[in-house]
mmCIF file of C-alpha atoms in Angstrom:
data_model
loop_
_atom_site.group_PDB
_atom_site.id
_atom_site.type_symbol
_atom_site.label_atom_id
_atom_site.label_comp_id
_atom_site.label_asym_id
_atom_site.label_seq_id
_atom_site.Cartn_x
_atom_site.Cartn_y
_atom_site.Cartn_z
ATOM 1 C CA UNK A 1 -6.924 -12.970 28.064
ATOM 2 C CA UNK A 2 -8.329 -9.851 26.374
ATOM 3 C CA UNK A 3 -4.902 -8.874 25.072
ATOM 4 C CA UNK A 4 -4.025 -12.101 23.199
ATOM 5 C CA UNK A 5 -6.361 -15.090 23.513
ATOM 6 C CA UNK A 6 -9.706 -13.478 22.643
ATOM 7 C CA UNK A 7 -8.343 -11.608 19.575
ATOM 8 C CA UNK A 8 -6.716 -14.861 18.394
ATOM 9 C CA UNK A 9 -9.986 -16.753 18.952
ATOM 10 C CA UNK A 10 -11.995 -14.092 17.047
ATOM 11 C CA UNK A 11 -9.457 -14.245 14.221
ATOM 12 C CA UNK A 12 -9.701 -18.051 14.051
ATOM 13 C CA UNK A 13 -13.533 -18.184 14.170
ATOM 14 C CA UNK A 14 -14.093 -15.493 11.531
ATOM 15 C CA UNK A 15 -11.192 -16.760 9.399
ATOM 16 C CA UNK A 16 -12.545 -20.314 9.424
ATOM 17 C CA UNK A 17 -16.036 -19.009 8.588
ATOM 18 C CA UNK A 18 -14.638 -16.874 5.735
ATOM 19 C CA UNK A 19 -12.910 -19.954 4.320
ATOM 20 C CA UNK A 20 -15.837 -22.353 4.819
ATOM 21 C CA UNK A 21 -18.546 -20.070 3.387
ATOM 22 C CA UNK A 22 -16.994 -20.380 -0.098
ATOM 23 C CA UNK A 23 -17.838 -24.080 -0.180
ATOM 24 C CA UNK A 24 -21.376 -23.862 1.219
ATOM 25 C CA UNK A 25 -24.403 -22.530 -0.683
ATOM 26 C CA UNK A 26 -26.681 -22.925 2.397
ATOM 27 C CA UNK A 27 -28.924 -19.823 2.848
ATOM 28 C CA UNK A 28 -27.838 -19.356 6.498
ATOM 29 C CA UNK A 29 -24.186 -19.346 5.469
ATOM 30 C CA UNK A 30 -24.855 -16.978 2.540
ATOM 31 C CA UNK A 31 -26.784 -14.543 4.770
ATOM 32 C CA UNK A 32 -24.111 -14.838 7.504
ATOM 33 C CA UNK A 33 -21.419 -14.058 4.941
ATOM 34 C CA UNK A 34 -23.270 -10.954 3.760
ATOM 35 C CA UNK A 35 -23.768 -9.777 7.372
ATOM 36 C CA UNK A 36 -20.101 -10.225 8.287
ATOM 37 C CA UNK A 37 -19.088 -8.473 5.059
ATOM 38 C CA UNK A 38 -21.162 -5.453 6.165
ATOM 39 C CA UNK A 39 -19.583 -5.645 9.628
ATOM 40 C CA UNK A 40 -16.105 -5.573 8.100
ATOM 41 C CA UNK A 41 -17.059 -2.563 5.973
ATOM 42 C CA UNK A 42 -18.358 -0.723 9.048
ATOM 43 C CA UNK A 43 -15.249 -1.476 11.110
ATOM 44 C CA UNK A 44 -13.064 -0.464 8.149
ATOM 45 C CA UNK A 45 -14.927 2.866 7.900
ATOM 46 C CA UNK A 46 -14.311 3.501 11.614
ATOM 47 C CA UNK A 47 -10.650 2.614 11.088
ATOM 48 C CA UNK A 48 -10.378 5.296 8.388
ATOM 49 C CA UNK A 49 -12.030 7.825 10.708
ATOM 50 C CA UNK A 50 -9.400 6.962 13.337
ATOM 51 C CA UNK A 51 -6.806 7.729 10.662
ATOM 52 C CA UNK A 52 -8.369 11.151 10.042
ATOM 53 C CA UNK A 53 -8.370 11.861 13.800
ATOM 54 C CA UNK A 54 -4.745 10.781 13.953
ATOM 55 C CA UNK A 55 -3.854 13.274 11.179
ATOM 56 C CA UNK A 56 -5.650 15.964 13.211
ATOM 57 C CA UNK A 57 -3.813 14.964 16.401
ATOM 58 C CA UNK A 58 -0.380 15.035 14.711
ATOM 59 C CA UNK A 59 -0.903 18.448 13.100
ATOM 60 C CA UNK A 60 -2.452 19.991 16.225
ATOM 61 C CA UNK A 61 0.571 18.801 18.222
ATOM 62 C CA UNK A 62 2.895 20.296 15.591
ATOM 63 C CA UNK A 63 1.088 23.639 15.794
ATOM 64 C CA UNK A 64 0.928 23.773 19.594
ATOM 65 C CA UNK A 65 4.643 22.945 19.924
ATOM 66 C CA UNK A 66 5.575 25.346 17.101
ATOM 67 C CA UNK A 67 7.583 22.548 15.461
ATOM 68 C CA UNK A 68 9.437 22.972 12.153
ATOM 69 C CA UNK A 69 7.041 23.820 9.250
ATOM 70 C CA UNK A 70 4.102 24.159 11.695
ATOM 71 C CA UNK A 71 2.529 26.839 9.512
ATOM 72 C CA UNK A 72 1.802 24.297 6.790
ATOM 73 C CA UNK A 73 -0.098 22.152 9.324
ATOM 74 C CA UNK A 74 -2.640 24.997 9.504
ATOM 75 C CA UNK A 75 -3.109 24.639 5.721
ATOM 76 C CA UNK A 76 -3.775 20.887 6.062
ATOM 77 C CA UNK A 77 -6.195 21.256 8.984
ATOM 78 C CA UNK A 78 -8.064 24.130 7.299
ATOM 79 C CA UNK A 79 -8.352 22.106 4.070
ATOM 80 C CA UNK A 80 -9.775 19.094 5.954
ATOM 81 C CA UNK A 81 -12.325 21.294 7.753
ATOM 82 C CA UNK A 82 -13.363 23.203 4.601
ATOM 83 C CA UNK A 83 -13.668 20.050 2.446
ATOM 84 C CA UNK A 84 -15.540 18.072 5.129
ATOM 85 C CA UNK A 85 -17.896 20.985 5.884
ATOM 86 C CA UNK A 86 -18.606 21.421 2.164
ATOM 87 C CA UNK A 87 -19.432 17.718 1.847
ATOM 88 C CA UNK A 88 -21.548 17.405 4.989
ATOM 89 C CA UNK A 89 -23.396 20.706 4.770
ATOM 90 C CA UNK A 90 -23.656 21.320 1.024
ATOM 91 C CA UNK A 91 -23.934 17.712 -0.228
ATOM 92 C CA UNK A 92 -21.924 15.816 -2.802
ATOM 93 C CA UNK A 93 -24.083 16.246 -5.915
ATOM 94 C CA UNK A 94 -23.191 17.985 -9.181
ATOM 95 C CA UNK A 95 -22.567 21.719 -8.874
ATOM 96 C CA UNK A 96 -21.800 21.632 -5.139
ATOM 97 C CA UNK A 97 -18.742 23.249 -3.528
ATOM 98 C CA UNK A 98 -17.502 19.768 -2.601
ATOM 99 C CA UNK A 99 -17.433 18.596 -6.228
ATOM 100 C CA UNK A 100 -16.004 21.957 -7.373
ATOM 101 C CA UNK A 101 -13.064 21.572 -4.955
ATOM 102 C CA UNK A 102 -12.594 17.943 -5.984
ATOM 103 C CA UNK A 103 -12.553 18.817 -9.722
ATOM 104 C CA UNK A 104 -10.503 22.017 -9.549
ATOM 105 C CA UNK A 105 -8.166 21.349 -6.637
ATOM 106 C CA UNK A 106 -7.747 17.672 -5.773
ATOM 107 C CA UNK A 107 -7.766 16.176 -9.296
ATOM 108 C CA UNK A 108 -5.308 18.692 -10.891
ATOM 109 C CA UNK A 109 -2.919 18.496 -7.922
ATOM 110 C CA UNK A 110 -3.004 14.701 -7.796
ATOM 111 C CA UNK A 111 -2.409 14.256 -11.526
ATOM 112 C CA UNK A 112 0.394 16.857 -11.476
ATOM 113 C CA UNK A 113 2.129 15.003 -8.635
ATOM 114 C CA UNK A 114 1.950 11.783 -10.705
ATOM 115 C CA UNK A 115 3.099 13.672 -13.826
ATOM 116 C CA UNK A 116 6.161 14.862 -11.861
ATOM 117 C CA UNK A 117 7.154 11.213 -11.569
ATOM 118 C CA UNK A 118 7.853 11.176 -15.330
ATOM 119 C CA UNK A 119 10.974 13.277 -14.675
ATOM 120 C CA UNK A 120 12.128 11.117 -11.761
ATOM 121 C CA UNK A 121 11.514 7.885 -13.671
ATOM 122 C CA UNK A 122 13.587 9.286 -16.566
ATOM 123 C CA UNK A 123 16.534 10.151 -14.276
ATOM 124 C CA UNK A 124 16.242 6.781 -12.518
ATOM 125 C CA UNK A 125 16.327 5.050 -15.920
ATOM 126 C CA UNK A 126 19.426 7.031 -16.926
ATOM 127 C CA UNK A 127 21.224 5.889 -13.765
ATOM 128 C CA UNK A 128 19.869 2.335 -13.674
ATOM 129 C CA UNK A 129 19.933 1.258 -17.317
ATOM 130 C CA UNK A 130 23.597 0.421 -17.769
ATOM 131 C CA UNK A 131 24.356 -2.351 -20.230
ATOM 132 C CA UNK A 132 26.376 -4.448 -17.739
ATOM 133 C CA UNK A 133 25.300 -8.013 -18.585
ATOM 134 C CA UNK A 134 22.848 -10.054 -20.674
ATOM 135 C CA UNK A 135 19.995 -9.607 -18.163
ATOM 136 C CA UNK A 136 20.397 -5.811 -18.124
ATOM 137 C CA UNK A 137 20.495 -5.843 -21.953
ATOM 138 C CA UNK A 138 17.218 -7.809 -22.146
ATOM 139 C CA UNK A 139 15.566 -5.438 -19.657
ATOM 140 C CA UNK A 140 16.764 -2.399 -21.609
ATOM 141 C CA UNK A 141 15.667 -3.827 -24.975
ATOM 142 C CA UNK A 142 12.208 -4.775 -23.663
ATOM 143 C CA UNK A 143 11.693 -1.310 -22.126
ATOM 144 C CA UNK A 144 12.795 0.479 -25.332
ATOM 145 C CA UNK A 145 10.558 -1.640 -27.595
ATOM 146 C CA UNK A 146 7.547 -1.120 -25.297
ATOM 147 C CA UNK A 147 8.121 2.639 -25.091
ATOM 148 C CA UNK A 148 8.622 3.025 -28.851
ATOM 149 C CA UNK A 149 5.694 0.732 -29.577
ATOM 150 C CA UNK A 150 3.321 2.966 -27.620
ATOM 151 C CA UNK A 151 4.072 6.187 -29.516
ATOM 152 C CA UNK A 152 3.505 7.130 -33.202
ATOM 153 C CA UNK A 153 7.231 7.427 -33.911
ATOM 154 C CA UNK A 154 7.600 3.676 -33.280
ATOM 155 C CA UNK A 155 5.296 2.839 -36.190
ATOM 156 C CA UNK A 156 7.063 5.443 -38.358
ATOM 157 C CA UNK A 157 10.419 3.710 -37.807
ATOM 158 C CA UNK A 158 9.049 0.235 -38.534
ATOM 159 C CA UNK A 159 5.746 -1.606 -38.419
ATOM 160 C CA UNK A 160 7.507 -4.364 -36.500
ATOM 161 C CA UNK A 161 7.997 -2.132 -33.422
ATOM 162 C CA UNK A 162 4.307 -1.826 -32.348
ATOM 163 C CA UNK A 163 3.784 -5.504 -33.269
ATOM 164 C CA UNK A 164 6.907 -6.478 -31.293
ATOM 165 C CA UNK A 165 5.722 -4.443 -28.286
ATOM 166 C CA UNK A 166 2.382 -6.222 -28.412
ATOM 167 C CA UNK A 167 4.107 -9.620 -28.644
ATOM 168 C CA UNK A 168 6.396 -8.851 -25.697
ATOM 169 C CA UNK A 169 3.408 -7.824 -23.579
ATOM 170 C CA UNK A 170 1.249 -10.826 -24.466
ATOM 171 C CA UNK A 171 3.838 -13.615 -24.597
ATOM 172 C CA UNK A 172 7.179 -13.472 -22.676
ATOM 173 C CA UNK A 173 6.164 -10.669 -20.281
ATOM 174 C CA UNK A 174 2.787 -12.322 -19.652
ATOM 175 C CA UNK A 175 4.415 -15.688 -18.900
ATOM 176 C CA UNK A 176 6.715 -14.184 -16.250
ATOM 177 C CA UNK A 177 3.786 -12.168 -14.862
ATOM 178 C CA UNK A 178 1.767 -15.394 -14.537
ATOM 179 C CA UNK A 179 4.618 -17.075 -12.673
ATOM 180 C CA UNK A 180 4.870 -14.083 -10.319
ATOM 181 C CA UNK A 181 1.078 -14.134 -9.785
ATOM 182 C CA UNK A 182 1.197 -17.869 -8.957
ATOM 183 C CA UNK A 183 4.006 -17.121 -6.471
ATOM 184 C CA UNK A 184 1.982 -14.290 -4.927
ATOM 185 C CA UNK A 185 -1.046 -16.596 -4.676
ATOM 186 C CA UNK A 186 0.908 -19.336 -2.912
ATOM 187 C CA UNK A 187 2.504 -16.795 -0.547
ATOM 188 C CA UNK A 188 -0.840 -15.161 0.256
ATOM 189 C CA UNK A 189 -2.497 -18.504 1.017
ATOM 190 C CA UNK A 190 0.357 -19.500 3.313
ATOM 191 C CA UNK A 191 0.231 -16.166 5.153
ATOM 192 C CA UNK A 192 -3.570 -16.307 5.435
ATOM 193 C CA UNK A 193 -3.390 -19.815 6.947
ATOM 194 C CA UNK A 194 -0.697 -18.659 9.399
ATOM 195 C CA UNK A 195 -2.908 -15.710 10.435
ATOM 196 C CA UNK A 196 -6.022 -17.884 10.934
ATOM 197 C CA UNK A 197 -4.112 -20.491 12.934
ATOM 198 C CA UNK A 198 -2.543 -17.820 15.131
ATOM 199 C CA UNK A 199 1.053 -18.499 14.037
ATOM 200 C CA UNK A 200 1.387 -15.064 12.458
ATOM 201 C CA UNK A 201 0.478 -12.533 15.185
ATOM 202 C CA UNK A 202 2.262 -9.351 14.109
ATOM 203 C CA UNK A 203 -1.086 -7.563 13.612
ATOM 204 C CA UNK A 204 -1.586 -7.713 17.395
ATOM 205 C CA UNK A 205 1.401 -5.449 17.930
ATOM 206 C CA UNK A 206 3.424 -5.452 21.136
ATOM 207 C CA UNK A 207 2.216 -5.672 24.740
ATOM 208 C CA UNK B 1 -22.439 33.171 -9.122
ATOM 209 C CA UNK B 2 -22.792 32.500 -12.832
ATOM 210 C CA UNK B 3 -21.742 29.104 -14.191
ATOM 211 C CA UNK B 4 -19.142 30.571 -16.581
ATOM 212 C CA UNK B 5 -17.503 32.674 -13.858
ATOM 213 C CA UNK B 6 -17.335 29.618 -11.611
ATOM 214 C CA UNK B 7 -15.694 27.653 -14.418
ATOM 215 C CA UNK B 8 -13.146 30.434 -15.013
ATOM 216 C CA UNK B 9 -12.320 30.607 -11.298
ATOM 217 C CA UNK B 10 -12.010 26.797 -11.325
ATOM 218 C CA UNK B 11 -9.596 26.807 -14.291
ATOM 219 C CA UNK B 12 -7.546 29.589 -12.665
ATOM 220 C CA UNK B 13 -7.380 27.706 -9.342
ATOM 221 C CA UNK B 14 -6.363 24.475 -11.101
ATOM 222 C CA UNK B 15 -3.693 26.379 -13.100
ATOM 223 C CA UNK B 16 -2.186 28.002 -9.998
ATOM 224 C CA UNK B 17 -2.128 24.694 -8.084
ATOM 225 C CA UNK B 18 -0.608 22.869 -11.095
ATOM 226 C CA UNK B 19 2.173 25.461 -11.366
ATOM 227 C CA UNK B 20 2.792 25.335 -7.606
ATOM 228 C CA UNK B 21 3.380 21.562 -7.846
ATOM 229 C CA UNK B 22 5.523 21.901 -11.002
ATOM 230 C CA UNK B 23 7.724 24.413 -9.116
ATOM 231 C CA UNK B 24 9.241 21.343 -7.407
ATOM 232 C CA UNK B 25 11.192 20.704 -10.637
ATOM 233 C CA UNK B 26 13.350 23.733 -9.750
ATOM 234 C CA UNK B 27 13.794 22.688 -6.113
ATOM 235 C CA UNK B 28 11.725 22.095 -2.982
ATOM 236 C CA UNK B 29 10.219 25.468 -2.095
ATOM 237 C CA UNK B 30 7.475 26.991 0.111
ATOM 238 C CA UNK B 31 5.008 27.178 -2.823
ATOM 239 C CA UNK B 32 5.327 23.453 -3.509
ATOM 240 C CA UNK B 33 5.086 22.676 0.214
ATOM 241 C CA UNK B 34 1.896 24.737 0.474
ATOM 242 C CA UNK B 35 0.308 22.764 -2.384
ATOM 243 C CA UNK B 36 1.536 19.481 -0.885
ATOM 244 C CA UNK B 37 -0.053 20.134 2.533
ATOM 245 C CA UNK B 38 -3.200 21.452 0.842
ATOM 246 C CA UNK B 39 -3.494 18.250 -1.220
ATOM 247 C CA UNK B 40 -3.171 16.110 1.919
ATOM 248 C CA UNK B 41 -5.880 18.127 3.687
ATOM 249 C CA UNK B 42 -8.290 18.106 0.766
ATOM 250 C CA UNK B 43 -7.813 14.371 0.157
ATOM 251 C CA UNK B 44 -8.393 13.544 3.847
ATOM 252 C CA UNK B 45 -11.526 15.732 3.895
ATOM 253 C CA UNK B 46 -12.771 14.118 0.694
ATOM 254 C CA UNK B 47 -12.376 10.550 1.950
ATOM 255 C CA UNK B 48 -13.929 11.436 5.312
ATOM 256 C CA UNK B 49 -17.086 12.644 3.552
ATOM 257 C CA UNK B 50 -17.164 9.667 1.185
ATOM 258 C CA UNK B 51 -16.763 7.120 4.029
ATOM 259 C CA UNK B 52 -19.516 8.733 6.067
ATOM 260 C CA UNK B 53 -21.936 9.080 3.144
ATOM 261 C CA UNK B 54 -21.271 5.686 1.522
ATOM 262 C CA UNK B 55 -20.695 3.439 4.532
ATOM 263 C CA UNK B 56 -21.574 4.965 7.913
ATOM 264 C CA UNK B 57 -24.900 6.451 6.767
ATOM 265 C CA UNK B 58 -26.396 3.476 4.826
ATOM 266 C CA UNK B 59 -24.879 0.639 6.888
ATOM 267 C CA UNK B 60 -25.106 2.125 10.405
ATOM 268 C CA UNK B 61 -27.451 5.119 10.748
ATOM 269 C CA UNK B 62 -30.051 3.985 8.221
ATOM 270 C CA UNK B 63 -30.104 0.355 9.396
ATOM 271 C CA UNK B 64 -30.156 1.269 13.093
ATOM 272 C CA UNK B 65 -32.579 4.208 13.177
ATOM 273 C CA UNK B 66 -34.732 3.647 10.069
ATOM 274 C CA UNK B 67 -34.850 -0.163 9.738
ATOM 275 C CA UNK B 68 -34.360 -0.833 13.458
ATOM 276 C CA UNK B 69 -31.717 -3.549 13.005
ATOM 277 C CA UNK B 70 -30.140 -3.849 16.435
ATOM 278 C CA UNK B 71 -27.478 -6.311 15.216
ATOM 279 C CA UNK B 72 -25.677 -3.334 13.669
ATOM 280 C CA UNK B 73 -24.752 -2.306 17.213
ATOM 281 C CA UNK B 74 -22.155 -5.125 17.293
ATOM 282 C CA UNK B 75 -19.914 -3.835 14.433
ATOM 283 C CA UNK B 76 -20.590 -0.250 15.562
ATOM 284 C CA UNK B 77 -19.327 -1.063 19.073
ATOM 285 C CA UNK B 78 -16.348 -2.900 17.580
ATOM 286 C CA UNK B 79 -15.698 0.048 15.253
ATOM 287 C CA UNK B 80 -15.833 2.442 18.210
ATOM 288 C CA UNK B 81 -13.187 0.283 19.912
ATOM 289 C CA UNK B 82 -10.811 1.417 17.137
ATOM 290 C CA UNK B 83 -10.852 4.908 18.675
ATOM 291 C CA UNK B 84 -9.057 3.624 21.793
ATOM 292 C CA UNK B 85 -5.941 3.278 19.621
ATOM 293 C CA UNK B 86 -5.457 6.993 20.162
ATOM 294 C CA UNK B 87 -4.978 6.317 23.930
ATOM 295 C CA UNK B 88 -1.954 4.093 24.609
ATOM 296 C CA UNK B 89 -3.302 2.600 27.840
ATOM 297 C CA UNK B 90 -6.422 1.165 26.189
ATOM 298 C CA UNK B 91 -4.963 0.587 22.715
ATOM 299 C CA UNK B 92 -4.972 -3.233 23.159
ATOM 300 C CA UNK B 93 -8.811 -3.225 22.973
ATOM 301 C CA UNK B 94 -8.587 -2.259 19.305
ATOM 302 C CA UNK B 95 -7.189 -5.761 18.664
ATOM 303 C CA UNK B 96 -10.733 -7.176 18.821
ATOM 304 C CA UNK B 97 -12.100 -5.381 15.706
ATOM 305 C CA UNK B 98 -8.700 -5.768 14.014
ATOM 306 C CA UNK B 99 -8.749 -9.534 14.642
ATOM 307 C CA UNK B 100 -12.223 -9.787 13.088
ATOM 308 C CA UNK B 101 -11.221 -7.812 9.994
ATOM 309 C CA UNK B 102 -7.894 -9.571 9.485
ATOM 310 C CA UNK B 103 -9.244 -13.064 10.261
ATOM 311 C CA UNK B 104 -12.241 -12.753 7.962
ATOM 312 C CA UNK B 105 -10.102 -11.128 5.248
ATOM 313 C CA UNK B 106 -7.589 -13.984 5.483
ATOM 314 C CA UNK B 107 -10.380 -16.575 5.347
ATOM 315 C CA UNK B 108 -12.093 -15.228 2.242
ATOM 316 C CA UNK B 109 -8.768 -14.572 0.521
ATOM 317 C CA UNK B 110 -7.740 -18.268 0.510
ATOM 318 C CA UNK B 111 -10.326 -19.609 -2.004
ATOM 319 C CA UNK B 112 -10.177 -16.332 -3.993
ATOM 320 C CA UNK B 113 -6.377 -16.540 -4.305
ATOM 321 C CA UNK B 114 -6.502 -20.231 -5.137
ATOM 322 C CA UNK B 115 -9.035 -19.602 -7.885
ATOM 323 C CA UNK B 116 -7.772 -16.354 -9.450
ATOM 324 C CA UNK B 117 -4.033 -16.418 -8.816
ATOM 325 C CA UNK B 118 -3.204 -20.106 -9.092
ATOM 326 C CA UNK B 119 -5.764 -22.292 -10.918
ATOM 327 C CA UNK B 120 -6.819 -19.678 -13.512
ATOM 328 C CA UNK B 121 -3.187 -18.729 -14.243
ATOM 329 C CA UNK B 122 -2.130 -22.374 -14.526
ATOM 330 C CA UNK B 123 -4.957 -23.305 -16.895
ATOM 331 C CA UNK B 124 -4.365 -20.188 -19.020
ATOM 332 C CA UNK B 125 -0.682 -21.159 -19.336
ATOM 333 C CA UNK B 126 -1.533 -24.578 -20.769
ATOM 334 C CA UNK B 127 -4.396 -23.728 -23.099
ATOM 335 C CA UNK B 128 -2.706 -23.332 -26.492
ATOM 336 C CA UNK B 129 0.220 -25.729 -26.573
ATOM 337 C CA UNK B 130 -0.089 -26.288 -30.329
ATOM 338 C CA UNK B 131 1.146 -22.768 -31.128
ATOM 339 C CA UNK B 132 4.688 -21.366 -30.768
ATOM 340 C CA UNK B 133 3.466 -18.603 -28.469
ATOM 341 C CA UNK B 134 1.673 -21.154 -26.288
ATOM 342 C CA UNK B 135 4.874 -23.182 -25.881
ATOM 343 C CA UNK B 136 6.901 -20.012 -25.136
ATOM 344 C CA UNK B 137 4.353 -19.060 -22.432
ATOM 345 C CA UNK B 138 4.519 -22.526 -20.824
ATOM 346 C CA UNK B 139 8.343 -22.507 -20.834
ATOM 347 C CA UNK B 140 8.318 -18.928 -19.451
ATOM 348 C CA UNK B 141 5.935 -19.762 -16.603
ATOM 349 C CA UNK B 142 7.692 -22.977 -15.552
ATOM 350 C CA UNK B 143 11.241 -21.593 -15.816
ATOM 351 C CA UNK B 144 10.311 -18.445 -13.848
ATOM 352 C CA UNK B 145 8.656 -20.522 -11.113
ATOM 353 C CA UNK B 146 11.725 -22.802 -11.091
ATOM 354 C CA UNK B 147 13.932 -19.733 -10.500
ATOM 355 C CA UNK B 148 12.089 -19.151 -7.189
ATOM 356 C CA UNK B 149 12.527 -22.778 -6.100
ATOM 357 C CA UNK B 150 15.384 -22.683 -3.615
ATOM 358 C CA UNK B 151 15.211 -26.238 -2.191
ATOM 359 C CA UNK B 152 17.479 -27.519 -4.984
ATOM 360 C CA UNK B 153 20.842 -26.066 -5.923
ATOM 361 C CA UNK B 154 20.530 -24.140 -9.211
ATOM 362 C CA UNK B 155 23.272 -25.832 -11.253
ATOM 363 C CA UNK B 156 23.601 -28.057 -14.339
ATOM 364 C CA UNK B 157 20.515 -28.551 -16.484
ATOM 365 C CA UNK B 158 18.238 -27.169 -13.771
ATOM 366 C CA UNK B 159 20.512 -24.121 -13.385
ATOM 367 C CA UNK B 160 20.322 -23.367 -17.107
ATOM 368 C CA UNK B 161 16.539 -23.714 -16.991
ATOM 369 C CA UNK B 162 16.280 -21.253 -14.064
ATOM 370 C CA UNK B 163 18.665 -18.902 -15.911
ATOM 371 C CA UNK B 164 16.108 -18.879 -18.734
ATOM 372 C CA UNK B 165 13.530 -17.876 -16.092
ATOM 373 C CA UNK B 166 15.602 -14.810 -15.173
ATOM 374 C CA UNK B 167 15.552 -13.725 -18.845
ATOM 375 C CA UNK B 168 11.750 -13.932 -18.871
ATOM 376 C CA UNK B 169 11.676 -11.969 -15.608
ATOM 377 C CA UNK B 170 13.898 -9.273 -17.128
ATOM 378 C CA UNK B 171 11.538 -8.958 -20.106
ATOM 379 C CA UNK B 172 8.632 -8.607 -17.637
ATOM 380 C CA UNK B 173 10.467 -5.941 -15.591
ATOM 381 C CA UNK B 174 11.524 -4.054 -18.718
ATOM 382 C CA UNK B 175 7.998 -4.142 -20.178
ATOM 383 C CA UNK B 176 6.478 -3.031 -16.860
ATOM 384 C CA UNK B 177 9.012 -0.220 -16.581
ATOM 385 C CA UNK B 178 8.374 0.941 -20.158
ATOM 386 C CA UNK B 179 4.631 0.834 -19.561
ATOM 387 C CA UNK B 180 4.955 2.859 -16.324
ATOM 388 C CA UNK B 181 7.155 5.468 -18.017
ATOM 389 C CA UNK B 182 4.638 5.885 -20.846
ATOM 390 C CA UNK B 183 1.696 6.234 -18.437
ATOM 391 C CA UNK B 184 3.535 8.934 -16.448
ATOM 392 C CA UNK B 185 4.478 10.747 -19.658
ATOM 393 C CA UNK B 186 0.866 10.694 -20.865
ATOM 394 C CA UNK B 187 -0.145 12.237 -17.521
ATOM 395 C CA UNK B 188 2.527 14.913 -18.011
ATOM 396 C CA UNK B 189 1.241 15.608 -21.537
ATOM 397 C CA UNK B 190 -2.271 15.920 -20.078
ATOM 398 C CA UNK B 191 -1.153 18.502 -17.535
ATOM 399 C CA UNK B 192 0.876 20.455 -20.124
ATOM 400 C CA UNK B 193 -2.165 20.407 -22.428
ATOM 401 C CA UNK B 194 -4.256 21.843 -19.609
ATOM 402 C CA UNK B 195 -1.757 24.650 -18.935
ATOM 403 C CA UNK B 196 -1.021 25.539 -22.578
ATOM 404 C CA UNK B 197 -4.471 24.947 -24.144
ATOM 405 C CA UNK B 198 -7.203 25.265 -21.485
ATOM 406 C CA UNK B 199 -5.591 27.924 -19.290
ATOM 407 C CA UNK B 200 -3.409 30.062 -21.609
ATOM 408 C CA UNK B 201 -4.870 29.175 -25.013
ATOM 409 C CA UNK B 202 -1.385 29.018 -26.571
ATOM 410 C CA UNK B 203 -2.103 25.770 -28.455
ATOM 411 C CA UNK B 204 -5.388 24.700 -29.966
#
């Protein structure tokens, strides 16, 4: 009962309410919607805290069992403790240790990791962009025009390159993007209906 | 500590961490791994603080203890049920809050998807049929959708129309790829600018 039926019933009731509230401007429905939205935010916040605890559990296990690379787990755990302590004890305003660590540690590291992808994307393009057929040729041509159109050298070669890049983005690329978005919309609605009606139950897991 | 000294220490720290991550270009090494684990820890700590300050404090603690709203106990109890996921024997209880979140999310997503992803896109595709670009967009949208229609064999006239859809898709993939490459390269330029200009002062 508690394992399957009640979760499915909760899912149906709240799913049906979520769907119905869109079509009703009644004050009770509007206030109910706002309350449930807060509830979802609260549960989501607890879910993220469970994630943090899970990270702690995994790294503590790694350290206690002296698994491979266990030393680095100490770095992760220490960083979590230091960052969280700085935020909870010192606040999150301008000039605090929390903001200092965010600006001088998290932001530079995150953007460098994304910058590294430039090299991997370039090697992937070298391997993937072989002119094998018409489709591959179109893909290659579109990518080259877009890349050239976004840098000053494109305009130096010809004024048509930036204009062509703009046209590709706003006309043929946009039309395919719209078709993909319509497909995603139809797929999402179907999946959402399956979830509400209890046909799709994979979120319940096993057991 | 003085503001300037703090800024210098900050620039130095950012420089060292940037170089540690860039060391991956040579090969995976202990310096890169150190920075990688540090980034995970700092990010987790950051989000923990943000969740508690932006959600738990105003929506739970403030409402419960300052405004005295007892109804908040319901989502709090449901949220606490998420913790049983860490214990296998009781993990099934976490299905209750999950069912609420997923059910409600699915419910509100239906009209939103219908509005933003289907109706808006369809009307935008048919707005300017008197221009060449408008006609190209309409042909692109319909032929690409036709390509994903598998209930009819793609041959003859219909096959050629769906083939046209694949060409539009290839343009979309190529444009998206080119755009992604350029955004990553601009990030790389930003980091190199930081190292060469802000940290070492080699370029101005």
